[in-house]
Amino acid sequence: MISGSGSNMVALAESMAGDHPARPVLVLSNVPDAGGLAKAEALGIATAVVDHRAFKGDRPGFEAALTAALEAAAPDVICLAGFMRILTRRFTGRWAGRVLNIHPSLLPKYPGLHTHARALDAGDAEAGCSVHEVTEDLDGGPVLGQARVPVLPGDTPDSLAARVLVEEHKLYPAVLRRFVAGDRTPVLLG
Ligand code: GRF
């Protein structure tokens, strides 16, 4: 599930090849013109859109529409990849144990937004990303993998984000591969 450029979705999709036991079945976006939708189509992956703006003030309706679109594809695992809407217990309960997310911080540090700016403001020597199971607690589920990068002199939120994104594209596929094999041993990179 995506909301934007879908670079993590592309990394995941491209990793599901050869002897990998999983294959992508759907790319679902809440944003009709998300750049990742064209990338998914170019990869031959079915796409769907559930525009959250059509459900203003009706979060249950939005989540029910997401679930309907997903049920049509019957996924075994759902990967949130740059998906920028909060999902409530209605959704996380329906798909419990099968939803992963990548978050651009070393959880439990910096749940929520603006993670790189917060790491820089705190003077952290390192930053990174985490893949975790999605529960009703925002960015709070069990961590299944982390990748660390150094914070360098002169770093800006953008330069740090770019360094972390490279690691995201390695970490998420590695975690997914273990997860689909039923292995929850955390993947630790960098
Ligand atoms: C990434 O920084 C990811 O950590 C966050 O969304 C950003 C964009 O990801 N969840 P993508 O390029 O849309 O996969």
Short mmCIF file of N, CA, C and O in Angstrom, two decimals, residues 62-160:
data_model
loop_
_atom_site.label_atom_id
_atom_site.label_comp_id
_atom_site.label_asym_id
_atom_site.label_seq_id
_atom_site.Cartn_x
_atom_site.Cartn_y
_atom_site.Cartn_z
N PHE A 62 -13.62 4.62 4.85
CA PHE A 62 -12.35 4.54 4.09
C PHE A 62 -11.68 3.19 4.33
O PHE A 62 -11.28 2.50 3.39
N GLU A 63 -11.60 2.80 5.59
CA GLU A 63 -10.93 1.53 5.91
C GLU A 63 -11.71 0.33 5.38
O GLU A 63 -11.12 -0.66 4.93
N ALA A 64 -13.03 0.43 5.36
CA ALA A 64 -13.83 -0.66 4.78
C ALA A 64 -13.59 -0.78 3.28
O ALA A 64 -13.50 -1.89 2.74
N ALA A 65 -13.40 0.36 2.63
CA ALA A 65 -13.12 0.35 1.18
C ALA A 65 -11.73 -0.21 0.92
O ALA A 65 -11.51 -0.96 -0.04
N LEU A 66 -10.77 0.13 1.79
CA LEU A 66 -9.43 -0.46 1.65
C LEU A 66 -9.52 -1.98 1.79
O LEU A 66 -8.99 -2.73 0.97
N THR A 67 -10.23 -2.44 2.81
CA THR A 67 -10.35 -3.88 3.05
C THR A 67 -11.05 -4.57 1.89
O THR A 67 -10.63 -5.64 1.45
N ALA A 68 -12.07 -3.95 1.32
CA ALA A 68 -12.76 -4.55 0.17
C ALA A 68 -11.81 -4.71 -1.02
O ALA A 68 -11.76 -5.77 -1.66
N ALA A 69 -11.01 -3.68 -1.27
CA ALA A 69 -10.05 -3.75 -2.38
C ALA A 69 -9.02 -4.83 -2.11
O ALA A 69 -8.63 -5.59 -3.00
N LEU A 70 -8.59 -4.94 -0.85
CA LEU A 70 -7.60 -5.95 -0.51
C LEU A 70 -8.19 -7.36 -0.58
O LEU A 70 -7.55 -8.28 -1.09
N GLU A 71 -9.38 -7.53 -0.09
CA GLU A 71 -10.00 -8.86 -0.11
C GLU A 71 -10.13 -9.39 -1.53
O GLU A 71 -10.00 -10.59 -1.77
N ALA A 72 -10.33 -8.49 -2.49
CA ALA A 72 -10.42 -8.92 -3.89
C ALA A 72 -9.10 -9.53 -4.36
O ALA A 72 -9.07 -10.40 -5.24
N ALA A 73 -7.99 -9.09 -3.75
CA ALA A 73 -6.66 -9.61 -4.13
C ALA A 73 -6.21 -10.73 -3.20
O ALA A 73 -5.25 -11.45 -3.51
N ALA A 74 -6.86 -10.85 -2.06
CA ALA A 74 -6.58 -11.91 -1.07
C ALA A 74 -5.10 -12.05 -0.73
O ALA A 74 -4.51 -13.13 -0.89
N PRO A 75 -4.48 -10.97 -0.25
CA PRO A 75 -3.05 -11.07 0.06
C PRO A 75 -2.80 -11.86 1.34
O PRO A 75 -3.62 -11.86 2.25
N ASP A 76 -1.66 -12.52 1.39
CA ASP A 76 -1.24 -13.17 2.64
C ASP A 76 -0.53 -12.17 3.56
O ASP A 76 -0.60 -12.29 4.78
N VAL A 77 0.14 -11.21 2.94
CA VAL A 77 0.88 -10.19 3.69
C VAL A 77 0.62 -8.83 3.04
O VAL A 77 0.50 -8.74 1.80
N ILE A 78 0.48 -7.82 3.85
CA ILE A 78 0.29 -6.45 3.37
C ILE A 78 1.50 -5.63 3.80
O ILE A 78 1.86 -5.62 4.99
N CYS A 79 2.15 -4.96 2.84
CA CYS A 79 3.31 -4.12 3.15
C CYS A 79 2.94 -2.65 2.95
O CYS A 79 2.70 -2.21 1.82
N LEU A 80 2.91 -1.87 4.03
CA LEU A 80 2.74 -0.43 3.91
C LEU A 80 4.09 0.13 3.50
O LEU A 80 5.11 -0.15 4.14
N ALA A 81 4.12 0.89 2.42
CA ALA A 81 5.39 1.39 1.88
C ALA A 81 5.20 2.84 1.47
O ALA A 81 4.79 3.15 0.36
N GLY A 82 5.46 3.73 2.42
CA GLY A 82 5.19 5.13 2.15
C GLY A 82 3.70 5.41 2.16
O GLY A 82 3.21 6.29 1.48
N PHE A 83 2.96 4.62 2.91
CA PHE A 83 1.51 4.82 3.05
C PHE A 83 1.29 5.79 4.20
O PHE A 83 1.73 5.52 5.32
N MET A 84 0.64 6.92 3.88
CA MET A 84 0.65 8.03 4.83
C MET A 84 -0.69 8.30 5.50
O MET A 84 -1.02 9.43 5.84
N ARG A 85 -1.52 7.28 5.67
CA ARG A 85 -2.76 7.44 6.41
C ARG A 85 -2.70 6.60 7.67
O ARG A 85 -2.16 5.48 7.65
N ILE A 86 -3.26 7.11 8.75
CA ILE A 86 -3.31 6.35 10.00
C ILE A 86 -4.40 5.29 9.88
O ILE A 86 -5.49 5.56 9.39
N LEU A 87 -4.07 4.07 10.30
CA LEU A 87 -5.01 2.95 10.23
C LEU A 87 -5.44 2.60 11.65
O LEU A 87 -4.62 2.41 12.53
N THR A 88 -6.74 2.49 11.85
CA THR A 88 -7.25 2.25 13.20
C THR A 88 -7.37 0.74 13.46
O THR A 88 -7.17 -0.09 12.58
N ARG A 89 -7.78 0.44 14.65
CA ARG A 89 -7.93 -0.97 15.09
C ARG A 89 -8.89 -1.71 14.18
O ARG A 89 -8.79 -2.93 14.00
N ARG A 90 -9.84 -1.02 13.58
CA ARG A 90 -10.76 -1.71 12.65
C ARG A 90 -9.99 -2.39 11.54
O ARG A 90 -10.25 -3.54 11.18
N PHE A 91 -9.01 -1.65 10.99
CA PHE A 91 -8.23 -2.21 9.89
C PHE A 91 -7.15 -3.17 10.41
O PHE A 91 -7.01 -4.30 9.96
N THR A 92 -6.42 -2.71 11.45
CA THR A 92 -5.30 -3.55 11.94
C THR A 92 -5.82 -4.84 12.56
O THR A 92 -5.14 -5.86 12.51
N GLY A 93 -7.03 -4.79 13.11
CA GLY A 93 -7.62 -6.01 13.67
C GLY A 93 -8.04 -6.99 12.58
O GLY A 93 -7.80 -8.19 12.67
N ARG A 94 -8.62 -6.43 11.51
CA ARG A 94 -9.05 -7.29 10.39
C ARG A 94 -7.87 -8.00 9.76
O ARG A 94 -7.99 -9.14 9.32
N TRP A 95 -6.72 -7.36 9.69
CA TRP A 95 -5.55 -7.91 9.01
C TRP A 95 -4.43 -8.25 10.00
O TRP A 95 -3.26 -8.30 9.66
N ALA A 96 -4.82 -8.50 11.24
CA ALA A 96 -3.84 -8.70 12.32
C ALA A 96 -2.80 -9.76 11.98
O ALA A 96 -3.12 -10.81 11.43
N GLY A 97 -1.55 -9.42 12.29
CA GLY A 97 -0.47 -10.38 12.09
C GLY A 97 0.05 -10.46 10.68
O GLY A 97 1.00 -11.21 10.40
N ARG A 98 -0.54 -9.65 9.78
CA ARG A 98 -0.15 -9.78 8.37
C ARG A 98 0.26 -8.45 7.74
O ARG A 98 0.43 -8.37 6.52
N VAL A 99 0.39 -7.39 8.57
CA VAL A 99 0.69 -6.06 8.02
C VAL A 99 2.05 -5.58 8.52
O VAL A 99 2.31 -5.59 9.74
N LEU A 100 2.89 -5.18 7.58
CA LEU A 100 4.22 -4.64 7.90
C LEU A 100 4.28 -3.19 7.46
O LEU A 100 3.54 -2.76 6.56
N ASN A 101 5.20 -2.44 8.08
CA ASN A 101 5.41 -1.05 7.69
C ASN A 101 6.89 -0.74 7.82
O ASN A 101 7.59 -1.31 8.66
N ILE A 102 7.35 0.18 6.96
CA ILE A 102 8.71 0.69 7.12
C ILE A 102 8.62 2.13 7.59
O ILE A 102 7.81 2.92 7.09
N HIS A 103 9.40 2.42 8.62
CA HIS A 103 9.36 3.74 9.24
C HIS A 103 10.79 4.29 9.25
O HIS A 103 11.72 3.58 9.65
N PRO A 104 10.97 5.56 8.85
CA PRO A 104 12.32 6.09 8.71
C PRO A 104 12.94 6.62 10.01
O PRO A 104 13.35 7.78 10.12
N SER A 105 12.99 5.73 11.02
CA SER A 105 13.74 6.05 12.24
C SER A 105 14.12 4.74 12.91
O SER A 105 13.63 3.67 12.54
N LEU A 106 15.00 4.83 13.90
CA LEU A 106 15.38 3.66 14.70
C LEU A 106 14.38 3.56 15.86
O LEU A 106 14.64 4.00 16.97
N LEU A 107 13.21 2.97 15.56
CA LEU A 107 12.18 2.83 16.60
C LEU A 107 12.79 2.12 17.82
O LEU A 107 13.70 1.30 17.68
N PRO A 108 12.36 2.45 19.03
CA PRO A 108 11.20 3.29 19.34
C PRO A 108 11.44 4.80 19.27
O PRO A 108 10.54 5.57 19.61
N LYS A 109 12.63 5.21 18.83
CA LYS A 109 12.85 6.66 18.69
C LYS A 109 12.04 7.19 17.52
O LYS A 109 11.90 6.54 16.48
N TYR A 110 11.48 8.39 17.71
CA TYR A 110 10.84 9.15 16.66
C TYR A 110 9.70 8.49 15.91
O TYR A 110 9.69 8.43 14.68
N PRO A 111 8.71 7.96 16.61
CA PRO A 111 7.48 7.57 15.88
C PRO A 111 6.84 8.82 15.30
O PRO A 111 7.14 9.94 15.74
N GLY A 112 6.02 8.66 14.30
CA GLY A 112 5.37 9.83 13.70
C GLY A 112 6.19 10.44 12.58
O GLY A 112 6.98 9.77 11.92
N LEU A 113 6.03 11.74 12.41
CA LEU A 113 6.56 12.42 11.22
C LEU A 113 7.89 13.15 11.49
O LEU A 113 8.35 13.23 12.64
N HIS A 114 8.49 13.68 10.44
CA HIS A 114 9.69 14.52 10.51
C HIS A 114 10.82 13.85 11.28
O HIS A 114 11.52 14.48 12.08
N THR A 115 11.00 12.56 11.05
CA THR A 115 11.95 11.79 11.85
C THR A 115 13.39 12.25 11.68
O THR A 115 14.14 12.33 12.65
N HIS A 116 13.77 12.59 10.45
CA HIS A 116 15.18 12.95 10.22
C HIS A 116 15.50 14.31 10.84
O HIS A 116 16.54 14.49 11.48
N ALA A 117 14.57 15.26 10.73
CA ALA A 117 14.78 16.57 11.35
C ALA A 117 14.91 16.41 12.86
O ALA A 117 15.77 17.05 13.50
N ARG A 118 14.10 15.53 13.44
CA ARG A 118 14.16 15.32 14.88
C ARG A 118 15.47 14.67 15.32
O ARG A 118 16.07 15.03 16.33
N ALA A 119 15.99 13.75 14.50
CA ALA A 119 17.27 13.11 14.83
C ALA A 119 18.40 14.13 14.75
O ALA A 119 19.29 14.17 15.60
N LEU A 120 18.33 15.00 13.73
CA LEU A 120 19.36 16.04 13.59
C LEU A 120 19.27 17.04 14.73
O LEU A 120 20.27 17.41 15.34
N ASP A 121 18.06 17.46 15.05
CA ASP A 121 17.87 18.42 16.15
C ASP A 121 18.39 17.85 17.48
O ASP A 121 18.89 18.58 18.32
N ALA A 122 18.27 16.52 17.62
CA ALA A 122 18.72 15.89 18.87
C ALA A 122 20.23 15.67 18.88
O ALA A 122 20.80 15.24 19.88
N GLY A 123 20.88 15.89 17.72
CA GLY A 123 22.32 15.68 17.64
C GLY A 123 22.71 14.22 17.64
O GLY A 123 23.82 13.85 18.05
N ASP A 124 21.82 13.36 17.16
CA ASP A 124 22.12 11.92 17.12
C ASP A 124 23.31 11.63 16.21
O ASP A 124 23.47 12.25 15.16
N ALA A 125 24.13 10.66 16.60
CA ALA A 125 25.29 10.28 15.79
C ALA A 125 24.89 9.32 14.68
O ALA A 125 25.63 9.14 13.70
N GLU A 126 23.74 8.68 14.85
CA GLU A 126 23.28 7.75 13.82
C GLU A 126 21.77 7.86 13.68
O GLU A 126 21.06 8.37 14.56
N ALA A 127 21.29 7.38 12.54
CA ALA A 127 19.85 7.36 12.23
C ALA A 127 19.58 6.05 11.50
O ALA A 127 20.42 5.15 11.49
N GLY A 128 18.39 5.95 10.91
CA GLY A 128 18.12 4.72 10.18
C GLY A 128 16.65 4.48 9.97
O GLY A 128 15.84 5.41 10.01
N CYS A 129 16.30 3.23 9.76
CA CYS A 129 14.92 2.85 9.47
C CYS A 129 14.58 1.54 10.17
O CYS A 129 15.48 0.78 10.56
N SER A 130 13.29 1.33 10.32
CA SER A 130 12.79 0.14 11.01
C SER A 130 11.63 -0.46 10.22
O SER A 130 10.81 0.28 9.68
N VAL A 131 11.57 -1.77 10.15
CA VAL A 131 10.39 -2.45 9.66
C VAL A 131 9.71 -3.08 10.88
O VAL A 131 10.39 -3.70 11.70
N HIS A 132 8.43 -2.85 11.01
CA HIS A 132 7.71 -3.36 12.18
C HIS A 132 6.36 -3.91 11.78
O HIS A 132 5.82 -3.57 10.72
N GLU A 133 5.82 -4.77 12.63
CA GLU A 133 4.46 -5.24 12.44
C GLU A 133 3.51 -4.10 12.80
O GLU A 133 3.77 -3.35 13.75
N VAL A 134 2.47 -3.94 12.03
CA VAL A 134 1.52 -2.86 12.25
C VAL A 134 0.45 -3.31 13.24
O VAL A 134 -0.19 -4.35 13.05
N THR A 135 0.32 -2.53 14.30
CA THR A 135 -0.74 -2.77 15.29
C THR A 135 -1.54 -1.46 15.40
O THR A 135 -1.29 -0.50 14.68
N GLU A 136 -2.46 -1.41 16.33
CA GLU A 136 -3.24 -0.18 16.47
C GLU A 136 -2.42 0.96 17.03
O GLU A 136 -2.81 2.12 16.93
N ASP A 137 -1.23 0.63 17.56
CA ASP A 137 -0.35 1.70 18.08
C ASP A 137 0.52 2.23 16.96
O ASP A 137 1.37 1.50 16.41
N LEU A 138 0.34 3.49 16.60
CA LEU A 138 1.07 4.08 15.48
C LEU A 138 2.58 3.85 15.60
O LEU A 138 3.18 4.20 16.63
N ASP A 139 3.18 3.20 14.60
CA ASP A 139 4.63 2.94 14.59
C ASP A 139 5.08 2.21 15.84
O ASP A 139 6.22 2.33 16.27
N GLY A 140 4.16 1.39 16.42
CA GLY A 140 4.45 0.79 17.73
C GLY A 140 4.55 -0.72 17.75
O GLY A 140 4.82 -1.30 18.80
N GLY A 141 4.34 -1.39 16.65
CA GLY A 141 4.34 -2.85 16.67
C GLY A 141 5.75 -3.43 16.81
O GLY A 141 6.73 -2.69 16.77
N PRO A 142 5.83 -4.75 17.01
CA PRO A 142 7.14 -5.41 17.17
C PRO A 142 8.07 -5.10 15.98
O PRO A 142 7.66 -5.18 14.83
N VAL A 143 9.32 -4.76 16.31
CA VAL A 143 10.29 -4.42 15.26
C VAL A 143 10.87 -5.71 14.67
O VAL A 143 11.31 -6.59 15.40
N LEU A 144 10.84 -5.81 13.36
CA LEU A 144 11.32 -7.01 12.65
C LEU A 144 12.64 -6.76 11.94
O LEU A 144 13.24 -7.70 11.38
N GLY A 145 13.10 -5.51 11.93
CA GLY A 145 14.38 -5.23 11.29
C GLY A 145 14.74 -3.76 11.44
O GLY A 145 13.86 -2.92 11.57
N GLN A 146 16.04 -3.52 11.45
CA GLN A 146 16.53 -2.14 11.50
C GLN A 146 17.81 -2.03 10.68
O GLN A 146 18.59 -2.97 10.57
N ALA A 147 18.00 -0.84 10.09
CA ALA A 147 19.25 -0.52 9.39
C ALA A 147 19.74 0.82 9.92
O ALA A 147 18.94 1.74 10.08
N ARG A 148 21.01 0.91 10.22
CA ARG A 148 21.61 2.12 10.80
C ARG A 148 22.52 2.80 9.79
O ARG A 148 23.19 2.13 9.02
N VAL A 149 22.49 4.14 9.82
CA VAL A 149 23.42 4.93 9.00
C VAL A 149 24.03 6.00 9.89
O VAL A 149 23.42 6.43 10.87
N PRO A 150 25.23 6.45 9.57
CA PRO A 150 25.83 7.55 10.35
C PRO A 150 25.17 8.87 9.98
O PRO A 150 24.71 9.06 8.84
N VAL A 151 25.07 9.74 10.94
CA VAL A 151 24.73 11.14 10.65
C VAL A 151 26.06 11.83 10.38
O VAL A 151 27.01 11.68 11.15
N LEU A 152 26.14 12.55 9.26
CA LEU A 152 27.41 13.16 8.85
C LEU A 152 27.36 14.67 9.06
O LEU A 152 26.28 15.28 9.00
N PRO A 153 28.53 15.30 9.27
CA PRO A 153 28.53 16.77 9.42
C PRO A 153 27.87 17.43 8.22
O PRO A 153 28.08 17.02 7.08
N GLY A 154 27.04 18.41 8.50
CA GLY A 154 26.40 19.14 7.41
C GLY A 154 25.14 18.48 6.90
O GLY A 154 24.49 19.00 5.98
N ASP A 155 24.79 17.34 7.49
CA ASP A 155 23.56 16.66 7.04
C ASP A 155 22.34 17.57 7.19
O ASP A 155 22.21 18.31 8.16
N THR A 156 21.48 17.46 6.21
CA THR A 156 20.16 18.10 6.29
C THR A 156 19.13 16.96 6.37
O THR A 156 19.48 15.80 6.10
N PRO A 157 17.88 17.27 6.70
CA PRO A 157 16.88 16.20 6.67
C PRO A 157 16.84 15.48 5.32
O PRO A 157 16.72 14.26 5.25
N ASP A 158 17.03 16.22 4.24
CA ASP A 158 16.98 15.59 2.91
C ASP A 158 18.19 14.68 2.65
O ASP A 158 18.04 13.59 2.10
N SER A 159 19.39 15.14 3.07
CA SER A 159 20.57 14.30 2.81
C SER A 159 20.52 13.05 3.67
O SER A 159 20.89 11.95 3.24
N LEU A 160 20.02 13.20 4.87
CA LEU A 160 19.90 12.04 5.76
C LEU A 160 18.82 11.08 5.24
O LEU A 160 19.00 9.87 5.20
#
